[in-house]
């Protein structure tokens, strides 16, 4: 059996993260020995009675900045525990995290060290101790904890054995640059809305065509930016030329 995929999160607020990491799929993955998460409180590396981790910015301005001493000490300690792990700061300056990024990160078997920023940001001198930065998108969060949890969740799902169904991670949204097809379960009729007859037909080839057609149509309608980057096969082009009842 392969060793667990290691992730360490450096944060000023470990209590914000611990509950999420211990629940549902992530909790089960750790119980199975497929994922190993460590939470480190950056304050443990701050000196003085009050364990101060922030200070006013040079040059003036609003807010506070995370100090380099405790943060770099925390990073160095994490590197010692996880040699070769990628060290990434959750930051709006980084490239946007995508499913492709998750696939790339899970292939790095030495694991991840995710640094959660706070306040107005971190001292720029910390950047020399990182492998990069990572952003969830063009918006601002109070801190990096939510971003770090998102990264761990997306990456962990790709660790072999974490998902009960081996096909789940392959058929989900964005794996092929497409949105996922609609999903239904029992009852067959809910408040007058029926499950499409094709999904109840038992005809697996027809069901596969319908799901592919729906994924293409949904992506075209709702994410034209993704659709524009698709390289449609001849089979896809034929599907799109048909009406739903012709599938």
Short mmCIF file of C-alpha atoms in Angstrom, two decimals:
data_model
loop_
_atom_site.label_atom_id
_atom_site.label_comp_id
_atom_site.label_asym_id
_atom_site.label_seq_id
_atom_site.Cartn_x
_atom_site.Cartn_y
_atom_site.Cartn_z
CA UNK A 1 0.00 0.00 0.00
CA UNK A 2 1.27 3.48 -0.87
CA UNK A 3 2.02 5.90 1.96
CA UNK A 4 -0.66 8.50 2.68
CA UNK A 5 -0.61 11.71 0.67
CA UNK A 6 0.71 14.35 3.13
CA UNK A 7 -0.75 17.83 3.55
CA UNK A 8 0.23 20.36 6.19
CA UNK A 9 -1.69 23.61 6.64
CA UNK A 10 -0.04 26.57 8.37
CA UNK A 11 -2.64 28.88 9.86
CA UNK A 12 -3.33 31.32 12.67
CA UNK A 13 -6.73 29.68 13.18
CA UNK A 14 -6.40 25.87 13.15
CA UNK A 15 -9.86 25.53 14.72
CA UNK A 16 -11.39 26.86 11.51
CA UNK A 17 -9.92 23.99 9.54
CA UNK A 18 -9.87 20.97 11.84
CA UNK A 19 -13.59 20.20 11.70
CA UNK A 20 -13.69 20.18 7.92
CA UNK A 21 -10.62 17.97 7.54
CA UNK A 22 -12.03 15.42 9.96
CA UNK A 23 -15.45 15.06 8.35
CA UNK A 24 -16.93 13.14 5.42
CA UNK A 25 -14.63 11.95 2.65
CA UNK A 26 -11.52 13.68 4.02
CA UNK A 27 -12.00 12.13 7.45
CA UNK A 28 -12.54 8.67 5.96
CA UNK A 29 -9.48 9.07 3.74
CA UNK A 30 -7.36 9.69 6.82
CA UNK A 31 -8.89 6.73 8.65
CA UNK A 32 -7.98 4.52 5.67
CA UNK A 33 -4.40 5.81 5.67
CA UNK A 34 -4.76 7.42 2.24
CA UNK A 35 -4.40 11.04 3.39
CA UNK A 36 -2.38 12.52 6.24
CA UNK A 37 -3.16 16.08 7.31
CA UNK A 38 -1.30 18.21 9.83
CA UNK A 39 -2.47 21.53 11.23
CA UNK A 40 0.15 23.92 12.51
CA UNK A 41 -0.57 27.09 14.46
CA UNK A 42 1.80 29.79 13.19
CA UNK A 43 1.58 31.50 16.60
CA UNK A 44 3.60 28.65 18.10
CA UNK A 45 6.61 30.07 16.25
CA UNK A 46 6.13 33.65 17.41
CA UNK A 47 8.28 34.97 20.21
CA UNK A 48 7.33 36.97 23.27
CA UNK A 49 4.56 36.75 25.82
CA UNK A 50 1.81 37.71 23.37
CA UNK A 51 2.99 35.63 20.40
CA UNK A 52 2.60 38.54 17.99
CA UNK A 53 2.42 37.48 14.32
CA UNK A 54 1.56 40.81 12.62
CA UNK A 55 2.75 44.39 12.52
CA UNK A 56 2.03 47.69 10.76
CA UNK A 57 3.18 47.96 7.12
CA UNK A 58 6.27 49.95 6.23
CA UNK A 59 5.29 53.01 4.21
CA UNK A 60 1.94 53.33 5.98
CA UNK A 61 -1.45 52.13 4.91
CA UNK A 62 -4.46 50.35 6.36
CA UNK A 63 -4.36 47.03 8.18
CA UNK A 64 -1.56 44.82 9.39
CA UNK A 65 0.97 42.53 7.70
CA UNK A 66 2.04 39.04 8.80
CA UNK A 67 5.60 39.12 10.16
CA UNK A 68 8.29 37.06 8.41
CA UNK A 69 9.98 35.53 11.47
CA UNK A 70 7.19 33.25 12.77
CA UNK A 71 5.89 32.42 9.31
CA UNK A 72 9.27 31.40 7.89
CA UNK A 73 10.05 29.41 11.05
CA UNK A 74 6.74 27.56 10.64
CA UNK A 75 7.50 26.88 6.96
CA UNK A 76 10.97 25.57 7.74
CA UNK A 77 9.61 23.24 10.42
CA UNK A 78 6.99 21.93 7.99
CA UNK A 79 9.64 21.38 5.31
CA UNK A 80 11.67 19.34 7.79
CA UNK A 81 8.62 17.13 8.43
CA UNK A 82 7.77 16.81 4.74
CA UNK A 83 10.96 16.90 2.63
CA UNK A 84 10.23 17.79 -0.97
CA UNK A 85 6.66 18.97 -0.35
CA UNK A 86 5.36 21.87 -2.47
CA UNK A 87 5.00 25.02 -0.36
CA UNK A 88 2.19 27.25 -1.62
CA UNK A 89 0.75 30.46 -0.22
CA UNK A 90 -2.98 30.98 -0.63
CA UNK A 91 -2.95 34.40 -2.27
CA UNK A 92 -4.96 36.40 -4.84
CA UNK A 93 -1.68 37.04 -6.64
CA UNK A 94 -1.26 33.39 -7.58
CA UNK A 95 -2.50 31.53 -10.65
CA UNK A 96 -6.11 30.38 -10.41
CA UNK A 97 -6.62 26.91 -8.97
CA UNK A 98 -8.32 24.56 -11.42
CA UNK A 99 -9.02 20.85 -11.76
CA UNK A 100 -5.87 20.62 -13.88
CA UNK A 101 -3.92 22.14 -10.97
CA UNK A 102 -5.38 19.53 -8.62
CA UNK A 103 -4.25 16.75 -10.96
CA UNK A 104 -0.77 18.24 -11.11
CA UNK A 105 -0.50 18.56 -7.34
CA UNK A 106 -1.68 15.03 -6.55
CA UNK A 107 1.09 13.68 -8.79
CA UNK A 108 3.61 15.37 -6.47
CA UNK A 109 3.79 12.50 -3.99
CA UNK A 110 5.91 14.44 -1.48
CA UNK A 111 2.73 16.35 -0.68
CA UNK A 112 1.74 19.90 0.06
CA UNK A 113 2.41 22.60 2.61
CA UNK A 114 -0.31 25.24 2.34
CA UNK A 115 0.26 28.63 3.96
CA UNK A 116 -2.80 30.64 4.97
CA UNK A 117 -2.30 34.39 4.81
CA UNK A 118 -4.27 36.87 6.92
CA UNK A 119 -4.75 40.60 7.35
CA UNK A 120 -3.40 42.70 4.45
CA UNK A 121 -1.01 39.98 3.41
CA UNK A 122 2.40 38.59 4.33
CA UNK A 123 5.82 40.19 4.39
CA UNK A 124 7.27 39.94 0.87
CA UNK A 125 10.46 38.36 2.19
CA UNK A 126 8.50 35.20 2.95
CA UNK A 127 8.17 34.59 -0.81
CA UNK A 128 11.78 33.36 -1.01
CA UNK A 129 10.74 30.38 1.13
CA UNK A 130 7.79 29.34 -1.06
CA UNK A 131 7.40 27.32 -4.24
CA UNK A 132 4.57 29.54 -5.41
CA UNK A 133 1.21 31.11 -4.73
CA UNK A 134 -2.29 29.89 -5.50
CA UNK A 135 -5.61 31.73 -5.86
CA UNK A 136 -9.23 30.56 -5.94
CA UNK A 137 -10.28 33.45 -8.16
CA UNK A 138 -10.75 37.17 -8.47
CA UNK A 139 -12.31 37.89 -5.09
CA UNK A 140 -11.08 38.63 -1.58
CA UNK A 141 -11.42 36.37 1.46
CA UNK A 142 -10.69 37.20 5.09
CA UNK A 143 -7.91 34.63 5.14
CA UNK A 144 -6.43 31.69 3.30
CA UNK A 145 -8.13 28.95 5.33
CA UNK A 146 -11.13 28.48 3.04
CA UNK A 147 -8.84 28.43 0.02
CA UNK A 148 -6.56 25.84 1.63
CA UNK A 149 -9.49 23.59 2.51
CA UNK A 150 -10.72 23.85 -1.07
CA UNK A 151 -7.35 22.77 -2.41
CA UNK A 152 -7.09 19.85 0.01
CA UNK A 153 -10.60 18.68 -0.84
CA UNK A 154 -10.05 18.80 -4.61
CA UNK A 155 -6.63 17.14 -4.44
CA UNK A 156 -7.67 14.44 -1.95
CA UNK A 157 -10.49 13.28 -4.21
CA UNK A 158 -7.87 12.37 -6.81
CA UNK A 159 -5.79 10.22 -4.43
CA UNK A 160 -6.38 6.59 -5.50
CA UNK A 161 -8.84 4.88 -3.17
CA UNK A 162 -10.31 8.03 -1.60
CA UNK A 163 -13.52 7.90 -3.64
CA UNK A 164 -15.49 4.69 -3.33
CA UNK A 165 -16.31 4.66 -7.06
CA UNK A 166 -13.13 4.75 -9.14
CA UNK A 167 -15.03 6.41 -12.00
CA UNK A 168 -16.33 9.30 -9.87
CA UNK A 169 -13.33 11.58 -10.25
CA UNK A 170 -13.16 10.92 -14.00
CA UNK A 171 -16.77 11.82 -14.79
CA UNK A 172 -17.08 14.95 -12.64
CA UNK A 173 -17.30 18.51 -13.94
CA UNK A 174 -14.14 19.99 -15.49
CA UNK A 175 -12.28 16.69 -15.87
CA UNK A 176 -12.74 16.89 -19.66
CA UNK A 177 -13.29 20.63 -19.78
CA UNK A 178 -17.04 20.02 -19.59
CA UNK A 179 -19.70 20.63 -16.99
CA UNK A 180 -21.20 17.42 -15.63
CA UNK A 181 -24.48 16.07 -16.95
CA UNK A 182 -27.60 16.36 -14.72
CA UNK A 183 -28.04 13.75 -11.99
CA UNK A 184 -31.28 12.15 -10.75
CA UNK A 185 -32.29 9.63 -8.09
CA UNK A 186 -35.53 8.21 -6.68
CA UNK A 187 -38.43 8.97 -6.68
CA UNK A 188 -39.13 8.87 -10.44
CA UNK A 189 -41.63 11.74 -10.07
CA UNK A 190 -41.21 14.62 -7.62
CA UNK A 191 -43.88 17.32 -7.50
CA UNK A 192 -44.75 16.68 -11.11
CA UNK A 193 -41.15 16.70 -12.35
CA UNK A 194 -40.15 13.37 -13.88
CA UNK A 195 -36.78 11.71 -14.28
CA UNK A 196 -35.98 11.61 -18.02
CA UNK A 197 -37.23 8.40 -19.55
CA UNK A 198 -33.85 7.63 -21.10
CA UNK A 199 -32.29 7.22 -17.65
CA UNK A 200 -34.91 4.65 -16.75
CA UNK A 201 -34.62 2.76 -20.05
CA UNK A 202 -31.79 0.42 -19.08
CA UNK A 203 -30.19 1.15 -22.47
CA UNK A 204 -26.65 1.98 -21.37
CA UNK A 205 -25.43 3.12 -24.79
CA UNK A 206 -28.36 5.52 -25.12
CA UNK A 207 -27.85 6.76 -21.55
CA UNK A 208 -24.17 7.47 -22.32
CA UNK A 209 -25.15 9.43 -25.45
CA UNK A 210 -27.73 11.45 -23.51
CA UNK A 211 -25.27 12.27 -20.73
CA UNK A 212 -22.60 13.37 -23.19
CA UNK A 213 -25.14 15.45 -25.11
CA UNK A 214 -26.36 17.11 -21.91
CA UNK A 215 -22.82 17.87 -20.78
CA UNK A 216 -22.02 19.50 -24.12
CA UNK A 217 -25.24 21.53 -24.18
CA UNK A 218 -24.91 22.68 -20.55
CA UNK A 219 -21.31 23.76 -21.11
CA UNK A 220 -22.27 25.61 -24.29
CA UNK A 221 -25.11 27.44 -22.50
CA UNK A 222 -23.58 28.14 -19.10
CA UNK A 223 -19.81 28.22 -19.64
CA UNK A 224 -19.16 29.47 -23.18
CA UNK A 225 -15.59 30.20 -22.12
CA UNK A 226 -14.99 26.48 -21.48
CA UNK A 227 -16.94 25.46 -24.56
CA UNK A 228 -14.81 27.71 -26.78
CA UNK A 229 -11.70 25.76 -25.73
CA UNK A 230 -13.18 22.33 -26.48
CA UNK A 231 -11.95 20.24 -29.39
CA UNK A 232 -15.19 18.59 -30.44
CA UNK A 233 -14.91 15.12 -31.93
CA UNK A 234 -16.98 14.16 -34.96
CA UNK A 235 -19.18 12.13 -32.62
CA UNK A 236 -19.73 15.24 -30.45
CA UNK A 237 -20.64 17.31 -33.51
CA UNK A 238 -23.17 14.69 -34.58
CA UNK A 239 -24.65 14.61 -31.07
CA UNK A 240 -25.10 18.38 -31.00
CA UNK A 241 -26.87 18.27 -34.36
CA UNK A 242 -29.55 15.98 -32.93
CA UNK A 243 -32.55 16.78 -30.78
CA UNK A 244 -32.94 15.20 -27.35
CA UNK A 245 -35.72 12.88 -28.45
CA UNK A 246 -33.49 11.62 -31.28
CA UNK A 247 -30.72 10.40 -29.01
#
